[in-house]
Amino acid sequence: MKTTRALLHILLYQKKGVSEKRCQEPFVRSTRRADSRQMVPDTFFRTGKWFLTPLFAAILSVSAVAVCLAQDDTNDALVEMVVGLLHEQDKEMRSLAFDQIRTECKGQAATERFAAELAKLPPDGQVGLLTALGERGDPAARATVLDMLANSSDESVQAAAINALGFLGEAADTKQLVQSLSADSEAVKAAARASLVRLQGDGVQEAIVAEMKQAPQAVRIRLIEILTTRRALDTIPEILAAAVDDDPFVRVAAMESLGQIAGPEHLPGMVQGVLKAEPGREREAAEKSLMLVCNQIEDADKRAEPLLAAIGELDESERRSMLPTVGRVGGPAALQAIEAAIGSQDPELHEIGIRAICNWPEASIAPRLIDLATTDDHPAHCTAALRALIRVAPLSDDRSDTERLELLKRAMKMCTRDDERKLVLDRARTIRTLESLHFILPYLDQPPYAEQACLSVVELAHYRDLREPNKEEFDRALDKVLETSKNATVIDRAQRYKKGQTWVRPAKPEPAPPVATAKPKSDQPAEAAAVEPKQPTSNPQDTAAKAEDPPRPTPMPVIFAILAILVIMLLAVVFIRKSAK
């Protein structure tokens, strides 16, 4: 153990950059205690720094095994050594102790001994020890962690204690964790959420549901999200009930959750959630969640069948109201119901049928949309069908890029308003080919569409695998963008792409906490953005430092000698144990 402590100090002196004079003394102190010294040859220092870390780890691990073998599985000596390291002033010393607490020194007695040191440490030491005890996973530390949570006023310590409860806690701790979701500290709230996601044991999910039913709005929403992350399928009935809650924010969270964890067997309950949703964004988001559940059915032709069966139990007005939702799912059965509505002499039902077919999820419906856009008696219906055609034309499927672009060009010829033409230019950027660039470029010279065309050009240039093989054409296009655009972001992107640099899309800001009087909002679906890898950059100072620091010879003989000694020591302990028996 003394050798281990000596090597530990050598390692830390090297890491901390202690003066060469001190580090190269023939012998160094093994500990900071005046009555404990250990002589260590300076060979360790002359052979370089890098090998000491794995060497110390090997020594400490073998020492732990030897102690266990020699003392009938009692590792009191190692535990006390680790406890001593916890009180060292050097942070690296303490971090090594935390590593040992996480993985070594097994047993409940050792856990209780470590936990007893919590109250004796400063806040930063308490945070480290709480984290290590949590990752150690021994529930013997739970009571001490709860005491620390109740008695500490330090936010970082509270957050660490809450985080540890996620590993060590039980169902009875759910209430404490749920209360922490309303804390003023963001760190405490984040730790509480992570612990509620991680908490295991009988009755945990039931306890979360019980808290969800009586919690205030913001906490209910977070608990629904937590149950979703936990994949708590047994709680789907409670989430279905939340989907028809009077609070619109709770409804939105519940339907979003059901879109991720519910199955086709839950469609009847989700239909009620769609009917309860307010028209507009909430209704659209609810319909899309229901669509995601229907898409779990592998056979696309049968995806609408369970939904139509659920709708069949509704009254006439509710069945009409659900028809646009059916359109989002698609399939032969859905199309049959929608066509019946479009062919109806009832103007209201006809309009509902148009809205339903305009929600169709893939491009096979394009011929029917073209027909409606050119033959329907109502201009608004024609416009809706045209916009739906523009939406589905570039969707990825078994068509070639050329076929997708040709359909989009046909839609452009059908446009009679600038808004639809801009929409075509926006959708063209999703077909990542040189032909798409050629299609967009002429619109840079037409003022009503120039800014949208500039944006679509830089969107195509964003993809290096398209831009680099066609660099000359893209450079000319980007020059035109720089001459035309008035948008600062578009100009910046064009300049970067010309230089072969990348551009990272800004992250979406975190949504603001919901307010009871506000209208619910749901984010519109956004297409995934590919971010090009950043090019590695070199730091001249780093290069110079590397040049001034010649490589040291590998101290393999020293390593092998020490490892051989350790193996011999271990074998000797085993031999003594067997002889004693």
Short mmCIF file of N, CA and C in Angstrom, two decimals, residues 339 342 354 357-358 360 362-378 381-393 399 403-415:
data_model
loop_
_atom_site.label_atom_id
_atom_site.label_comp_id
_atom_site.label_asym_id
_atom_site.label_seq_id
_atom_site.Cartn_x
_atom_site.Cartn_y
_atom_site.Cartn_z
N GLU A 339 -62.67 9.68 -51.80
CA GLU A 339 -63.29 9.92 -53.11
C GLU A 339 -64.81 10.00 -52.99
N ILE A 342 -65.46 13.50 -51.93
CA ILE A 342 -65.24 14.48 -53.00
C ILE A 342 -66.39 14.45 -54.01
N ILE A 354 -61.71 17.31 -50.19
CA ILE A 354 -60.56 17.99 -50.80
C ILE A 354 -59.44 18.15 -49.78
N ILE A 357 -57.72 14.71 -49.21
CA ILE A 357 -56.82 14.22 -50.25
C ILE A 357 -55.56 15.08 -50.35
N CYS A 358 -55.67 16.34 -49.96
CA CYS A 358 -54.49 17.21 -49.95
C CYS A 358 -53.53 16.87 -48.81
N TRP A 360 -52.52 13.77 -48.39
CA TRP A 360 -52.00 12.46 -48.77
C TRP A 360 -50.49 12.38 -48.53
N GLU A 362 -47.92 10.56 -49.81
CA GLU A 362 -46.89 10.24 -50.81
C GLU A 362 -47.37 10.63 -52.20
N ALA A 363 -46.44 10.52 -53.18
CA ALA A 363 -46.64 11.15 -54.48
C ALA A 363 -47.50 10.35 -55.45
N SER A 364 -47.94 9.16 -55.10
CA SER A 364 -48.78 8.40 -56.03
C SER A 364 -50.10 9.10 -56.30
N ILE A 365 -50.47 10.03 -55.45
CA ILE A 365 -51.73 10.75 -55.60
C ILE A 365 -51.59 11.92 -56.57
N ALA A 366 -50.39 12.16 -57.11
CA ALA A 366 -50.14 13.33 -57.95
C ALA A 366 -51.11 13.44 -59.13
N PRO A 367 -51.39 12.36 -59.90
CA PRO A 367 -52.34 12.53 -61.02
C PRO A 367 -53.71 13.04 -60.58
N ARG A 368 -54.19 12.54 -59.44
CA ARG A 368 -55.49 13.00 -58.96
C ARG A 368 -55.43 14.46 -58.53
N LEU A 369 -54.34 14.88 -57.94
CA LEU A 369 -54.19 16.27 -57.54
C LEU A 369 -54.13 17.18 -58.76
N ILE A 370 -53.46 16.74 -59.82
CA ILE A 370 -53.41 17.53 -61.05
C ILE A 370 -54.82 17.69 -61.62
N ASP A 371 -55.57 16.61 -61.59
CA ASP A 371 -56.94 16.66 -62.10
C ASP A 371 -57.78 17.64 -61.29
N LEU A 372 -57.69 17.57 -59.96
CA LEU A 372 -58.48 18.47 -59.12
C LEU A 372 -58.03 19.91 -59.29
N ALA A 373 -56.72 20.15 -59.43
CA ALA A 373 -56.20 21.51 -59.56
C ALA A 373 -56.65 22.17 -60.85
N THR A 374 -57.03 21.37 -61.85
CA THR A 374 -57.40 21.94 -63.15
C THR A 374 -58.90 21.86 -63.44
N THR A 375 -59.65 21.07 -62.67
CA THR A 375 -61.06 20.86 -63.01
C THR A 375 -62.05 21.24 -61.92
N ASP A 376 -61.61 21.39 -60.68
CA ASP A 376 -62.57 21.68 -59.62
C ASP A 376 -63.21 23.05 -59.83
N ASP A 377 -64.46 23.15 -59.46
CA ASP A 377 -65.22 24.38 -59.69
C ASP A 377 -64.85 25.51 -58.73
N HIS A 378 -64.19 25.18 -57.64
CA HIS A 378 -63.90 26.20 -56.63
C HIS A 378 -62.41 26.59 -56.72
N HIS A 381 -60.27 25.37 -53.89
CA HIS A 381 -59.96 23.94 -53.95
C HIS A 381 -58.85 23.66 -54.95
N CYS A 382 -58.87 24.37 -56.08
CA CYS A 382 -57.81 24.21 -57.08
C CYS A 382 -56.45 24.60 -56.49
N THR A 383 -56.42 25.71 -55.76
CA THR A 383 -55.16 26.15 -55.14
C THR A 383 -54.68 25.13 -54.11
N ALA A 384 -55.59 24.61 -53.29
CA ALA A 384 -55.20 23.62 -52.28
C ALA A 384 -54.62 22.38 -52.94
N ALA A 385 -55.23 21.91 -54.04
CA ALA A 385 -54.72 20.73 -54.73
C ALA A 385 -53.35 20.99 -55.35
N LEU A 386 -53.16 22.20 -55.90
CA LEU A 386 -51.86 22.55 -56.49
C LEU A 386 -50.78 22.59 -55.43
N ARG A 387 -51.05 23.19 -54.30
CA ARG A 387 -50.06 23.26 -53.23
C ARG A 387 -49.74 21.87 -52.70
N ALA A 388 -50.74 20.99 -52.64
CA ALA A 388 -50.47 19.61 -52.24
C ALA A 388 -49.58 18.91 -53.26
N LEU A 389 -49.82 19.17 -54.55
CA LEU A 389 -48.97 18.60 -55.59
C LEU A 389 -47.53 19.06 -55.44
N ILE A 390 -47.34 20.36 -55.17
CA ILE A 390 -45.98 20.88 -54.98
C ILE A 390 -45.31 20.22 -53.77
N ARG A 391 -46.10 19.93 -52.73
CA ARG A 391 -45.54 19.29 -51.54
C ARG A 391 -45.09 17.86 -51.82
N VAL A 392 -45.90 17.07 -52.52
CA VAL A 392 -45.58 15.65 -52.69
C VAL A 392 -44.63 15.39 -53.84
N ALA A 393 -44.51 16.32 -54.81
CA ALA A 393 -43.72 16.06 -56.01
C ALA A 393 -42.28 15.66 -55.71
N ARG A 399 -39.19 6.75 -57.48
CA ARG A 399 -38.96 7.55 -58.68
C ARG A 399 -37.52 8.06 -58.70
N GLU A 403 -37.41 12.26 -62.52
CA GLU A 403 -38.88 12.19 -62.51
C GLU A 403 -39.47 13.12 -61.46
N ARG A 404 -38.85 13.18 -60.32
CA ARG A 404 -39.35 14.07 -59.27
C ARG A 404 -39.25 15.52 -59.71
N LEU A 405 -38.11 15.89 -60.32
CA LEU A 405 -37.94 17.26 -60.78
C LEU A 405 -38.91 17.61 -61.91
N GLU A 406 -39.16 16.67 -62.81
CA GLU A 406 -40.10 16.92 -63.91
C GLU A 406 -41.51 17.18 -63.39
N LEU A 407 -41.91 16.44 -62.36
CA LEU A 407 -43.23 16.68 -61.78
C LEU A 407 -43.30 18.06 -61.14
N LEU A 408 -42.20 18.48 -60.52
CA LEU A 408 -42.16 19.81 -59.91
C LEU A 408 -42.20 20.90 -60.99
N LYS A 409 -41.52 20.66 -62.11
CA LYS A 409 -41.57 21.61 -63.22
C LYS A 409 -42.99 21.72 -63.77
N ARG A 410 -43.68 20.59 -63.84
CA ARG A 410 -45.06 20.63 -64.32
C ARG A 410 -45.93 21.45 -63.37
N ALA A 411 -45.70 21.28 -62.07
CA ALA A 411 -46.45 22.08 -61.11
C ALA A 411 -46.16 23.56 -61.28
N MET A 412 -44.90 23.90 -61.59
CA MET A 412 -44.55 25.30 -61.81
C MET A 412 -45.34 25.88 -62.98
N LYS A 413 -45.52 25.12 -64.04
CA LYS A 413 -46.27 25.61 -65.19
C LYS A 413 -47.74 25.82 -64.85
N MET A 414 -48.24 25.10 -63.87
CA MET A 414 -49.65 25.23 -63.48
C MET A 414 -49.89 26.43 -62.57
N CYS A 415 -48.81 27.00 -62.02
CA CYS A 415 -48.95 28.09 -61.04
C CYS A 415 -49.45 29.36 -61.71
#
